[in-house]
Amino acid sequence: MAEENGSNRVLAQLANLPGDTRELLVALSSAAVGRMNFARRAGLQYGNERDVYKVAGYVMPGSESFDDYWSLYDRDALAGRIVDAPASTTWKTPPEVIEPGYEDAEEGKGSAFMEAFKDLSKRLALWHRLERVDRLSRIGRYGILLIGTAGTDDDLKNEVMRVRGPQDILYLSAFHEKSALIKTWETDPSSPRFGLPVLYEVELSNGSAGFPSAKRMIHHSRIIHVAEDLLDDEVHGRPALKRALNPLFDLQKVGASTGEGFWQVATRTLVGSIDKEAAIDKDGIKALGEALEEITHDLRRHFIARGAELDWLSTDPPDPTAAADFFLSLLSASSGIPKRILLGSERGELASSQDERNFFGMINERQENHAEPNILRAFIDRMIKFTALPAPKEEYKVIWPELYELSEKEKAEANASRANAAKALTPVGGDPMDIVEIDSNRDVWLKPTAVLEEEGFFEEEEPPEPTPPPPPPQQLPPDADGIPATAGDNNAPLVEGED
């Protein structure tokens, strides 16, 4: 009955909307239902006769909830690592926010915008708050960062236009999806915010024990909405654990069965064999069972019986290595985190340099494509719009630090490789030092092509003038025998006047 009344209310609300908006919402709802039905087909095999998800005990496609993800994140070590590692590494070393022209400014001598931002970020513990909302948004489909303001309308449902200055930004609070439900949407197709949230219902206590429950309707202008891995819309991202759900459940089965298996092996089974020729009645069998139970529970260390022999049932402990490694590989593929990074270490070895490069490459891409535009710049631009920060004269820049540092051995190998390349590129008779630069750390770098062109390295030298051929030998008169002589012939007759 309640569902029927709810459906009637929804239909009534739809009927009051303009025709174009009503048709658009119905189409969006139909698309959502279609996607859910399509997802439901995952795991169906043999003409839908076998449901692998149901048999394996997986969460059914389309029925995943925030609680499923939260419980795994809260209790499962690998699930927590999948959620936390990218976010914590992204914000481990905060970026620099710089206004053009002040790149080399000394501490405290940046632009008005830069100094105001430094003060605000320090007072609000900005980097910590951004890292928290980043992690919370990865658990569910989104998270929000609530901006607490002073000097504005006390009714949080109203839009914030501007504040008096940075002092009116009081606090930042991060909330996950379940504590920040979207209640109303922008349904006007002519609005630039069409399809985006207008009002959120936020549980300000966020589940904290002792804090009074307080749900408030809050306008989107007071909120930074954070969602990663968007696909179908601009609001709901893919939870970080969604693709990892199945291998996480399978790995739990391996862990649980392995623990139980080792427990059974460790406790062992005590077997009492009765001689077939021994005369024993029911009371004797009962007494034997009680004695065995007491031995099992370590209540007695001796046993006296007639016609009975005790022995431990031998069993082999299970070896979960292959199964666990298989599911860890699936988790690595589903999360994009190399296996050794996911585990922190493997067989006591640190992650390889290649693993670190791959992981940091993913983090660098995440910084530039998600953390910067969707979190950091969204916050800074909102502060400028509120006049909580002075507007920079030129577009500010965000410079992220280098994540990966070469070891001393890798630096030496890289320098040797660049030196050999310089030697190979230097023409015969040239000096390789002409095409390299050595910095203050004694690292060798090839000069940029533009610099070499400016220095005339690529200019072709004019070929030398050809050497003229030697003159033909001088012809001398023949000797007395009529044999011709040439210059330089010792037998040539002397010319008149020579000695």
Short mmCIF file of C-alpha atoms in Angstrom, two decimals:
data_model
loop_
_atom_site.label_atom_id
_atom_site.label_comp_id
_atom_site.label_asym_id
_atom_site.label_seq_id
_atom_site.Cartn_x
_atom_site.Cartn_y
_atom_site.Cartn_z
CA MET A 1 0.00 0.00 0.00
CA ALA A 2 2.84 2.34 0.88
CA GLU A 3 4.54 1.65 -2.46
CA GLU A 4 1.30 2.37 -4.30
CA ASN A 5 0.85 5.71 -2.50
CA GLY A 6 4.49 6.61 -3.26
CA SER A 7 4.01 5.80 -6.92
CA ASN A 8 0.87 7.94 -7.04
CA ARG A 9 2.74 10.88 -5.56
CA VAL A 10 5.53 10.55 -8.12
CA LEU A 11 3.00 10.39 -10.96
CA ALA A 12 1.25 13.46 -9.59
CA GLN A 13 4.52 15.39 -9.46
CA LEU A 14 5.35 14.36 -13.01
CA ALA A 15 1.94 15.47 -14.22
CA ASN A 16 2.60 19.02 -12.88
CA LEU A 17 5.87 19.40 -14.78
CA PRO A 18 6.13 21.04 -18.21
CA GLY A 19 5.71 18.61 -21.10
CA ASP A 20 9.33 18.68 -22.32
CA THR A 21 10.73 18.23 -18.82
CA ARG A 22 8.28 15.42 -18.02
CA GLU A 23 9.17 13.52 -21.18
CA LEU A 24 12.88 13.97 -20.52
CA LEU A 25 12.63 12.66 -16.93
CA VAL A 26 10.60 9.66 -18.05
CA ALA A 27 13.22 8.90 -20.70
CA LEU A 28 16.03 9.17 -18.13
CA SER A 29 14.17 6.87 -15.73
CA SER A 30 13.57 4.33 -18.48
CA ALA A 31 17.26 4.43 -19.38
CA ALA A 32 18.20 3.79 -15.74
CA VAL A 33 15.86 0.81 -15.55
CA GLY A 34 17.25 -0.49 -18.83
CA ARG A 35 20.82 -0.27 -17.51
CA MET A 36 19.80 -2.16 -14.37
CA ASN A 37 18.16 -4.93 -16.42
CA PHE A 38 21.24 -5.10 -18.64
CA ALA A 39 23.52 -5.39 -15.58
CA ARG A 40 21.31 -8.16 -14.24
CA ARG A 41 22.35 -10.35 -17.17
CA ALA A 42 25.92 -10.53 -15.84
CA GLY A 43 26.65 -14.05 -14.66
CA LEU A 44 23.84 -15.75 -16.62
CA GLN A 45 25.00 -18.74 -18.67
CA TYR A 46 23.56 -21.64 -20.67
CA GLY A 47 20.55 -19.73 -21.89
CA ASN A 48 19.93 -18.22 -18.43
CA GLU A 49 19.74 -21.71 -16.90
CA ARG A 50 22.78 -21.10 -14.68
CA ASP A 51 23.21 -17.98 -12.54
CA VAL A 52 26.87 -17.88 -11.54
CA TYR A 53 26.37 -14.88 -9.27
CA LYS A 54 23.66 -16.65 -7.30
CA VAL A 55 25.56 -19.93 -7.05
CA ALA A 56 28.77 -18.19 -5.94
CA GLY A 57 26.98 -16.01 -3.39
CA TYR A 58 27.89 -12.73 -5.08
CA VAL A 59 25.91 -9.53 -4.67
CA MET A 60 23.37 -9.61 -7.50
CA PRO A 61 24.05 -7.13 -10.33
CA GLY A 62 22.04 -3.94 -9.92
CA SER A 63 21.41 -4.55 -6.22
CA GLU A 64 24.77 -3.28 -4.95
CA SER A 65 24.34 -0.70 -2.20
CA PHE A 66 26.53 1.74 -0.33
CA ASP A 67 26.33 -0.53 2.71
CA ASP A 68 27.94 -3.37 0.72
CA TYR A 69 30.89 -1.17 -0.16
CA TRP A 70 31.17 0.43 3.29
CA SER A 71 31.20 -2.90 5.14
CA LEU A 72 33.98 -4.20 2.90
CA TYR A 73 35.98 -0.97 3.20
CA ASP A 74 35.60 -0.97 6.97
CA ARG A 75 36.55 -4.63 7.58
CA ASP A 76 38.52 -5.98 4.60
CA ALA A 77 42.19 -4.99 4.41
CA LEU A 78 42.48 -5.28 0.62
CA ALA A 79 39.22 -3.40 0.03
CA GLY A 80 40.51 -0.59 2.22
CA ARG A 81 43.78 -0.56 0.31
CA ILE A 82 42.00 -0.33 -3.05
CA VAL A 83 40.04 2.70 -1.85
CA ASP A 84 42.74 4.48 0.13
CA ALA A 85 45.96 3.96 -1.84
CA PRO A 86 45.17 6.14 -4.91
CA ALA A 87 43.63 8.94 -2.83
CA SER A 88 46.33 9.04 -0.16
CA THR A 89 49.12 8.93 -2.77
CA THR A 90 47.45 11.68 -4.81
CA TRP A 91 47.53 14.14 -1.90
CA LYS A 92 50.65 12.82 -0.13
CA THR A 93 52.63 15.86 -1.22
CA PRO A 94 50.33 18.84 -1.92
CA PRO A 95 50.73 20.73 -5.19
CA GLU A 96 51.75 24.35 -5.52
CA VAL A 97 49.16 26.93 -6.58
CA ILE A 98 51.00 29.71 -8.40
CA GLU A 99 50.01 32.88 -10.21
CA PRO A 100 52.04 33.48 -13.41
CA GLY A 101 54.96 35.81 -12.79
CA TYR A 102 55.52 34.61 -9.23
CA GLU A 103 57.05 31.19 -9.93
CA ASP A 104 60.32 32.11 -8.20
CA ALA A 105 58.86 34.30 -5.48
CA GLU A 106 60.34 33.88 -2.01
CA GLU A 107 58.26 32.62 0.89
CA GLY A 108 55.72 35.28 1.88
CA LYS A 109 56.32 37.38 -1.24
CA GLY A 110 53.83 35.82 -3.63
CA SER A 111 50.83 37.57 -5.17
CA ALA A 112 47.85 38.61 -3.04
CA PHE A 113 45.96 35.60 -4.35
CA MET A 114 48.77 33.17 -3.52
CA GLU A 115 49.30 34.48 0.02
CA ALA A 116 45.55 34.51 0.76
CA PHE A 117 45.23 30.94 -0.50
CA LYS A 118 48.15 29.76 1.66
CA ASP A 119 46.61 31.32 4.77
CA LEU A 120 43.16 29.88 4.02
CA SER A 121 44.46 26.39 3.24
CA LYS A 122 46.50 26.32 6.45
CA ARG A 123 43.62 27.49 8.64
CA LEU A 124 41.12 25.04 7.15
CA ALA A 125 43.60 22.10 6.94
CA LEU A 126 42.63 22.07 3.28
CA TRP A 127 44.86 19.26 2.01
CA HIS A 128 43.69 16.92 4.74
CA ARG A 129 40.04 17.70 3.96
CA LEU A 130 40.53 17.22 0.21
CA GLU A 131 42.19 13.85 0.77
CA ARG A 132 39.30 12.76 3.03
CA VAL A 133 36.55 13.71 0.62
CA ASP A 134 38.52 12.00 -2.15
CA ARG A 135 38.59 8.74 -0.16
CA LEU A 136 34.92 8.97 0.86
CA SER A 137 33.84 9.58 -2.74
CA ARG A 138 35.59 6.38 -3.82
CA ILE A 139 33.62 4.21 -1.36
CA GLY A 140 30.26 5.04 -2.91
CA ARG A 141 29.26 6.84 -6.08
CA TYR A 142 30.15 10.32 -4.81
CA GLY A 143 31.10 12.37 -1.79
CA ILE A 144 30.65 16.00 -0.87
CA LEU A 145 32.72 18.73 0.78
CA LEU A 146 30.49 21.08 2.78
CA ILE A 147 31.69 24.70 3.02
CA GLY A 148 30.64 26.32 6.30
CA THR A 149 30.15 30.08 5.97
CA ALA A 150 29.41 33.03 8.23
CA GLY A 151 27.67 36.26 7.38
CA THR A 152 25.24 34.54 5.02
CA ASP A 153 21.63 33.43 5.25
CA ASP A 154 21.21 30.96 8.13
CA ASP A 155 18.85 28.94 5.94
CA LEU A 156 21.23 26.48 4.29
CA LYS A 157 18.69 25.91 1.50
CA ASN A 158 19.46 29.34 0.09
CA GLU A 159 22.27 30.03 -2.38
CA VAL A 160 25.48 31.68 -1.22
CA MET A 161 26.37 34.59 -3.49
CA ARG A 162 29.37 36.11 -1.73
CA VAL A 163 31.03 36.47 1.64
CA ARG A 164 32.86 39.36 3.27
CA GLY A 165 36.28 37.73 3.05
CA PRO A 166 38.31 34.62 3.86
CA GLN A 167 37.40 34.95 7.54
CA ASP A 168 33.80 34.02 6.66
CA ILE A 169 34.85 30.54 5.50
CA LEU A 170 34.53 28.73 8.84
CA TYR A 171 35.10 25.04 8.16
CA LEU A 172 35.13 22.22 5.64
CA SER A 173 33.38 18.91 6.31
CA ALA A 174 33.52 15.75 4.18
CA PHE A 175 30.53 13.39 3.82
CA HIS A 176 30.01 10.13 1.98
CA GLU A 177 27.08 9.33 -0.30
CA LYS A 178 24.79 7.84 2.35
CA SER A 179 25.08 10.97 4.54
CA ALA A 180 24.46 13.36 1.62
CA LEU A 181 21.39 12.29 -0.34
CA ILE A 182 20.38 14.26 -3.41
CA LYS A 183 16.82 15.47 -2.92
CA THR A 184 16.09 17.82 -5.82
CA TRP A 185 17.53 18.16 -9.31
CA GLU A 186 17.77 20.88 -11.91
CA THR A 187 15.16 19.78 -14.44
CA ASP A 188 15.16 22.85 -16.70
CA PRO A 189 16.78 21.81 -20.01
CA SER A 190 17.70 25.44 -20.72
CA SER A 191 19.75 25.73 -17.50
CA PRO A 192 23.54 25.19 -17.63
CA ARG A 193 23.09 23.05 -14.50
CA PHE A 194 20.53 20.74 -16.11
CA GLY A 195 20.74 17.26 -14.67
CA LEU A 196 22.77 18.36 -11.63
CA PRO A 197 21.72 18.41 -7.94
CA VAL A 198 20.06 21.48 -6.46
CA LEU A 199 19.46 20.44 -2.85
CA TYR A 200 21.14 17.79 -0.71
CA GLU A 201 19.79 16.28 2.49
CA VAL A 202 22.89 16.06 4.67
CA GLU A 203 23.12 14.14 7.94
CA LEU A 204 25.44 16.52 9.76
CA SER A 205 26.21 14.01 12.52
CA ASN A 206 27.62 11.65 9.88
CA GLY A 207 26.90 8.75 12.20
CA SER A 208 29.07 10.10 15.03
CA ALA A 209 28.11 8.62 18.39
CA GLY A 210 26.87 11.23 20.85
CA PHE A 211 26.32 13.90 18.19
CA PRO A 212 22.63 14.72 17.87
CA SER A 213 21.12 13.63 14.58
CA ALA A 214 20.58 16.69 12.40
CA LYS A 215 19.43 16.41 8.81
CA ARG A 216 19.53 19.68 6.89
CA MET A 217 18.60 20.61 3.36
CA ILE A 218 21.65 22.35 1.83
CA HIS A 219 21.99 24.28 -1.42
CA HIS A 220 24.53 23.07 -3.96
CA SER A 221 26.44 26.39 -3.83
CA ARG A 222 27.70 25.39 -0.37
CA ILE A 223 28.92 22.00 -1.59
CA ILE A 224 31.76 20.65 -3.73
CA HIS A 225 30.43 17.46 -5.36
CA VAL A 226 33.16 14.87 -5.95
CA ALA A 227 32.60 11.84 -8.20
CA GLU A 228 35.26 9.78 -9.99
CA ASP A 229 35.09 7.58 -13.05
CA LEU A 230 31.93 9.17 -14.45
CA LEU A 231 30.27 7.44 -17.37
CA ASP A 232 26.49 7.72 -17.72
CA ASP A 233 26.00 11.11 -16.05
CA GLU A 234 27.87 13.94 -14.33
CA VAL A 235 26.81 13.01 -10.78
CA HIS A 236 27.29 9.31 -10.06
CA GLY A 237 30.72 7.75 -10.49
CA ARG A 238 31.65 4.08 -10.32
CA PRO A 239 32.54 2.96 -6.77
CA ALA A 240 36.16 1.88 -6.52
CA LEU A 241 35.12 -1.54 -5.18
CA LYS A 242 32.41 -2.33 -7.71
CA ARG A 243 34.57 -4.29 -10.14
CA ALA A 244 36.46 -5.85 -7.23
CA LEU A 245 33.39 -7.21 -5.42
CA ASN A 246 33.49 -10.74 -6.84
CA PRO A 247 37.23 -11.44 -6.34
CA LEU A 248 37.02 -9.88 -2.86
CA PHE A 249 34.25 -12.32 -1.90
CA ASP A 250 36.17 -15.22 -3.46
CA LEU A 251 39.33 -14.28 -1.58
CA GLN A 252 37.32 -14.17 1.65
CA LYS A 253 36.19 -17.74 0.93
CA VAL A 254 39.81 -18.82 0.40
CA GLY A 255 40.87 -17.11 3.62
CA ALA A 256 38.01 -18.48 5.69
CA SER A 257 38.33 -22.04 4.39
CA THR A 258 42.10 -21.95 4.87
CA GLY A 259 41.74 -20.78 8.46
CA GLU A 260 39.13 -23.40 9.20
CA GLY A 261 41.22 -26.07 7.46
CA PHE A 262 44.31 -25.28 9.52
CA TRP A 263 42.17 -25.27 12.66
CA GLN A 264 40.86 -28.72 11.88
CA VAL A 265 44.36 -30.01 11.17
CA ALA A 266 45.78 -28.42 14.29
CA THR A 267 43.09 -29.86 16.56
CA ARG A 268 43.23 -33.24 14.77
CA THR A 269 40.70 -36.03 15.16
CA LEU A 270 41.21 -38.71 17.81
CA VAL A 271 40.02 -42.16 16.69
CA GLY A 272 39.29 -45.06 19.06
CA SER A 273 39.48 -48.45 17.33
CA ILE A 274 37.75 -51.32 19.17
CA ASP A 275 39.03 -54.83 18.74
CA LYS A 276 36.38 -56.90 16.98
CA GLU A 277 36.94 -59.74 19.44
CA ALA A 278 36.60 -57.51 22.49
CA ALA A 279 33.39 -57.73 24.46
CA ILE A 280 32.06 -54.20 25.05
CA ASP A 281 28.54 -53.06 25.80
CA LYS A 282 26.79 -49.72 25.22
CA ASP A 283 27.95 -48.35 28.56
CA GLY A 284 31.52 -49.19 27.66
CA ILE A 285 31.21 -47.39 24.30
CA LYS A 286 29.68 -44.39 26.08
CA ALA A 287 32.51 -44.33 28.61
CA LEU A 288 35.06 -44.55 25.79
CA GLY A 289 33.45 -41.59 24.00
CA GLU A 290 33.51 -39.48 27.16
CA ALA A 291 37.17 -40.35 27.71
CA LEU A 292 38.05 -39.34 24.15
CA GLU A 293 36.20 -36.04 24.53
CA GLU A 294 38.09 -35.25 27.73
CA ILE A 295 41.41 -35.99 25.99
CA THR A 296 40.42 -33.74 23.08
CA HIS A 297 39.61 -30.86 25.43
CA ASP A 298 42.81 -31.48 27.40
CA LEU A 299 40.91 -32.47 30.54
CA ARG A 300 42.87 -35.70 30.94
CA ARG A 301 46.27 -36.89 29.84
CA HIS A 302 45.82 -40.65 30.41
CA PHE A 303 43.62 -43.40 28.98
CA ILE A 304 42.91 -46.91 30.27
CA ALA A 305 40.75 -49.24 28.23
CA ARG A 306 40.43 -52.88 27.29
CA GLY A 307 40.18 -53.90 23.64
CA ALA A 308 40.54 -50.33 22.37
CA GLU A 309 43.38 -48.55 20.55
CA LEU A 310 43.70 -44.76 20.08
CA ASP A 311 45.23 -42.97 17.09
CA TRP A 312 45.17 -39.49 15.51
CA LEU A 313 43.54 -39.19 12.10
CA SER A 314 46.19 -37.80 9.75
CA THR A 315 45.22 -34.93 7.43
CA ASP A 316 47.22 -32.56 5.23
CA PRO A 317 46.86 -28.79 5.69
CA PRO A 318 45.46 -26.96 2.63
CA ASP A 319 47.75 -24.86 0.42
CA PRO A 320 45.86 -21.72 -0.64
CA THR A 321 48.82 -20.11 -2.44
CA ALA A 322 47.70 -20.67 -6.04
CA ALA A 323 44.06 -19.71 -5.43
CA ALA A 324 44.99 -16.63 -3.41
CA ASP A 325 47.48 -15.48 -6.05
CA PHE A 326 44.86 -15.89 -8.77
CA PHE A 327 42.31 -13.70 -6.97
CA LEU A 328 44.98 -11.15 -6.04
CA SER A 329 45.77 -10.84 -9.75
CA LEU A 330 42.08 -10.21 -10.44
CA LEU A 331 42.00 -7.54 -7.72
CA SER A 332 45.06 -5.89 -9.22
CA ALA A 333 43.43 -5.84 -12.66
CA SER A 334 40.12 -4.50 -11.32
CA SER A 335 41.74 -1.69 -9.30
CA GLY A 336 44.61 -0.77 -11.62
CA ILE A 337 47.05 -1.10 -8.71
CA PRO A 338 50.09 -3.38 -9.26
CA LYS A 339 49.97 -6.44 -7.05
CA ARG A 340 53.06 -5.57 -5.04
CA ILE A 341 51.79 -2.03 -4.44
CA LEU A 342 48.39 -3.43 -3.46
CA LEU A 343 49.95 -5.72 -0.87
CA GLY A 344 52.55 -3.22 0.27
CA SER A 345 55.23 -5.91 -0.12
CA GLU A 346 55.46 -9.43 -1.46
CA ARG A 347 57.62 -12.15 0.09
CA GLY A 348 59.35 -9.47 2.10
CA GLU A 349 60.52 -7.64 -1.03
CA LEU A 350 59.87 -4.03 -1.83
CA ALA A 351 57.85 -3.18 -4.93
CA SER A 352 59.93 -3.15 -8.09
CA SER A 353 60.84 0.08 -9.83
CA GLN A 354 58.61 -0.84 -12.76
CA ASP A 355 55.64 -1.37 -10.43
CA GLU A 356 56.26 2.03 -8.85
CA ARG A 357 56.55 3.73 -12.23
CA ASN A 358 53.29 2.18 -13.41
CA PHE A 359 51.46 3.11 -10.22
CA PHE A 360 52.82 6.65 -10.09
CA GLY A 361 51.97 7.08 -13.76
CA MET A 362 48.36 6.21 -12.92
CA ILE A 363 48.43 8.63 -9.96
CA ASN A 364 49.87 11.41 -12.11
CA GLU A 365 47.06 10.92 -14.62
CA ARG A 366 44.56 10.92 -11.75
CA GLN A 367 46.00 14.17 -10.39
CA GLU A 368 45.69 15.98 -13.70
CA ASN A 369 42.32 14.57 -14.84
CA HIS A 370 40.42 14.25 -11.57
CA ALA A 371 41.98 15.66 -8.40
CA GLU A 372 42.93 19.00 -9.93
CA PRO A 373 39.83 19.93 -12.00
CA ASN A 374 37.12 18.21 -9.94
CA ILE A 375 38.36 18.86 -6.41
CA LEU A 376 41.11 21.46 -6.04
CA ARG A 377 40.14 23.89 -8.80
CA ALA A 378 36.46 23.44 -7.98
CA PHE A 379 37.21 24.63 -4.43
CA ILE A 380 39.50 27.51 -5.44
CA ASP A 381 37.09 28.76 -8.10
CA ARG A 382 34.23 28.63 -5.57
CA MET A 383 36.31 30.69 -3.13
CA ILE A 384 37.03 33.28 -5.83
CA LYS A 385 33.33 33.38 -6.72
CA PHE A 386 32.44 33.92 -3.04
CA THR A 387 35.14 36.68 -2.87
CA ALA A 388 36.77 34.67 -0.09
CA LEU A 389 39.94 34.84 -2.23
CA PRO A 390 41.10 37.74 -4.39
CA ALA A 391 40.92 36.95 -8.08
CA PRO A 392 44.37 36.43 -9.66
CA LYS A 393 45.33 38.78 -12.46
CA GLU A 394 46.07 35.79 -14.69
CA GLU A 395 44.89 32.18 -14.65
CA TYR A 396 46.58 30.44 -11.75
CA LYS A 397 48.60 27.26 -12.27
CA VAL A 398 48.64 24.04 -10.26
CA ILE A 399 52.04 22.33 -10.21
CA TRP A 400 52.16 18.77 -8.88
CA PRO A 401 55.42 17.40 -7.45
CA GLU A 402 57.32 14.54 -9.01
CA LEU A 403 56.13 11.25 -7.55
CA TYR A 404 58.85 8.89 -8.71
CA GLU A 405 62.52 9.41 -7.83
CA LEU A 406 65.29 7.38 -9.40
CA SER A 407 67.69 5.46 -7.17
CA GLU A 408 71.40 6.31 -7.26
CA LYS A 409 72.02 3.26 -9.44
CA GLU A 410 69.24 4.22 -11.86
CA LYS A 411 70.57 7.81 -12.03
CA ALA A 412 74.05 6.54 -12.87
CA GLU A 413 72.70 4.23 -15.58
CA ALA A 414 70.58 7.04 -17.06
CA ASN A 415 73.56 9.43 -17.11
CA ALA A 416 75.73 6.79 -18.80
CA SER A 417 73.02 6.16 -21.39
CA ARG A 418 72.69 9.87 -22.20
CA ALA A 419 76.48 10.26 -22.38
CA ASN A 420 76.72 7.37 -24.84
CA ALA A 421 73.92 8.90 -26.91
CA ALA A 422 75.81 12.21 -27.02
CA LYS A 423 78.95 10.41 -28.15
CA ALA A 424 77.05 8.62 -30.92
CA LEU A 425 75.44 11.85 -32.14
CA THR A 426 78.70 13.82 -32.21
CA PRO A 427 80.27 13.98 -35.68
CA VAL A 428 83.80 12.68 -36.21
CA GLY A 429 86.30 15.04 -34.71
CA GLY A 430 83.65 16.83 -32.62
CA ASP A 431 83.34 17.18 -28.86
CA PRO A 432 80.36 15.40 -27.14
CA MET A 433 80.40 18.10 -24.48
CA ASP A 434 79.05 20.52 -27.08
CA ILE A 435 75.64 18.82 -27.09
CA VAL A 436 75.16 18.08 -23.36
CA GLU A 437 74.48 20.04 -20.21
CA ILE A 438 75.53 19.05 -16.68
CA ASP A 439 73.34 20.36 -13.86
CA SER A 440 74.21 21.08 -10.23
CA ASN A 441 73.51 17.44 -9.33
CA ARG A 442 76.07 16.33 -11.95
CA ASP A 443 73.33 14.78 -14.06
CA VAL A 444 73.96 14.69 -17.81
CA TRP A 445 71.23 15.99 -20.12
CA LEU A 446 71.14 16.32 -23.90
CA LYS A 447 70.60 19.90 -24.98
CA PRO A 448 67.18 20.61 -26.57
CA THR A 449 67.08 20.60 -30.35
CA ALA A 450 66.17 24.30 -30.40
CA VAL A 451 69.32 25.18 -28.43
CA LEU A 452 71.52 23.09 -30.72
CA GLU A 453 69.98 24.74 -33.79
CA GLU A 454 70.63 28.17 -32.27
CA GLU A 455 74.25 27.19 -31.64
CA GLY A 456 74.57 26.06 -35.25
CA PHE A 457 75.20 22.41 -34.43
CA PHE A 458 73.13 21.19 -37.37
CA GLU A 459 74.63 23.63 -39.93
CA GLU A 460 76.51 21.76 -42.65
CA GLU A 461 80.10 22.87 -43.13
CA GLU A 462 81.08 24.03 -46.62
CA PRO A 463 83.14 21.35 -48.36
CA PRO A 464 86.82 22.25 -48.84
CA GLU A 465 87.95 23.54 -52.23
CA PRO A 466 89.20 20.69 -54.44
CA THR A 467 93.00 20.36 -54.70
CA PRO A 468 94.19 21.24 -58.22
CA PRO A 469 95.80 18.37 -60.09
CA PRO A 470 99.62 18.37 -60.26
CA PRO A 471 101.17 19.93 -63.43
CA PRO A 472 102.24 17.51 -66.16
CA PRO A 473 105.92 16.54 -66.14
CA GLN A 474 108.26 18.88 -68.06
CA GLN A 475 109.37 17.45 -71.41
CA LEU A 476 113.16 17.75 -72.11
CA PRO A 477 115.08 17.30 -75.37
CA PRO A 478 116.07 13.69 -76.16
CA ASP A 479 119.57 12.55 -75.32
CA ALA A 480 122.23 11.56 -77.86
CA ASP A 481 120.69 8.17 -78.32
CA GLY A 482 117.28 9.75 -79.07
CA ILE A 483 115.67 8.66 -75.77
CA PRO A 484 113.28 11.31 -74.39
CA ALA A 485 114.05 12.54 -70.89
CA THR A 486 111.79 14.03 -68.20
CA ALA A 487 112.38 16.39 -65.34
CA GLY A 488 113.84 14.59 -62.40
CA ASP A 489 115.62 12.00 -64.53
CA ASN A 490 119.24 11.80 -63.41
CA ASN A 491 120.26 10.70 -66.86
CA ALA A 492 118.70 13.69 -68.59
CA PRO A 493 121.18 15.89 -70.45
CA LEU A 494 121.98 19.15 -68.79
CA VAL A 495 120.43 22.22 -70.21
CA GLU A 496 122.85 24.82 -71.38
CA GLY A 497 123.90 27.02 -68.57
CA GLU A 498 123.51 24.30 -65.83
CA ASP A 499 126.44 22.84 -64.04
#
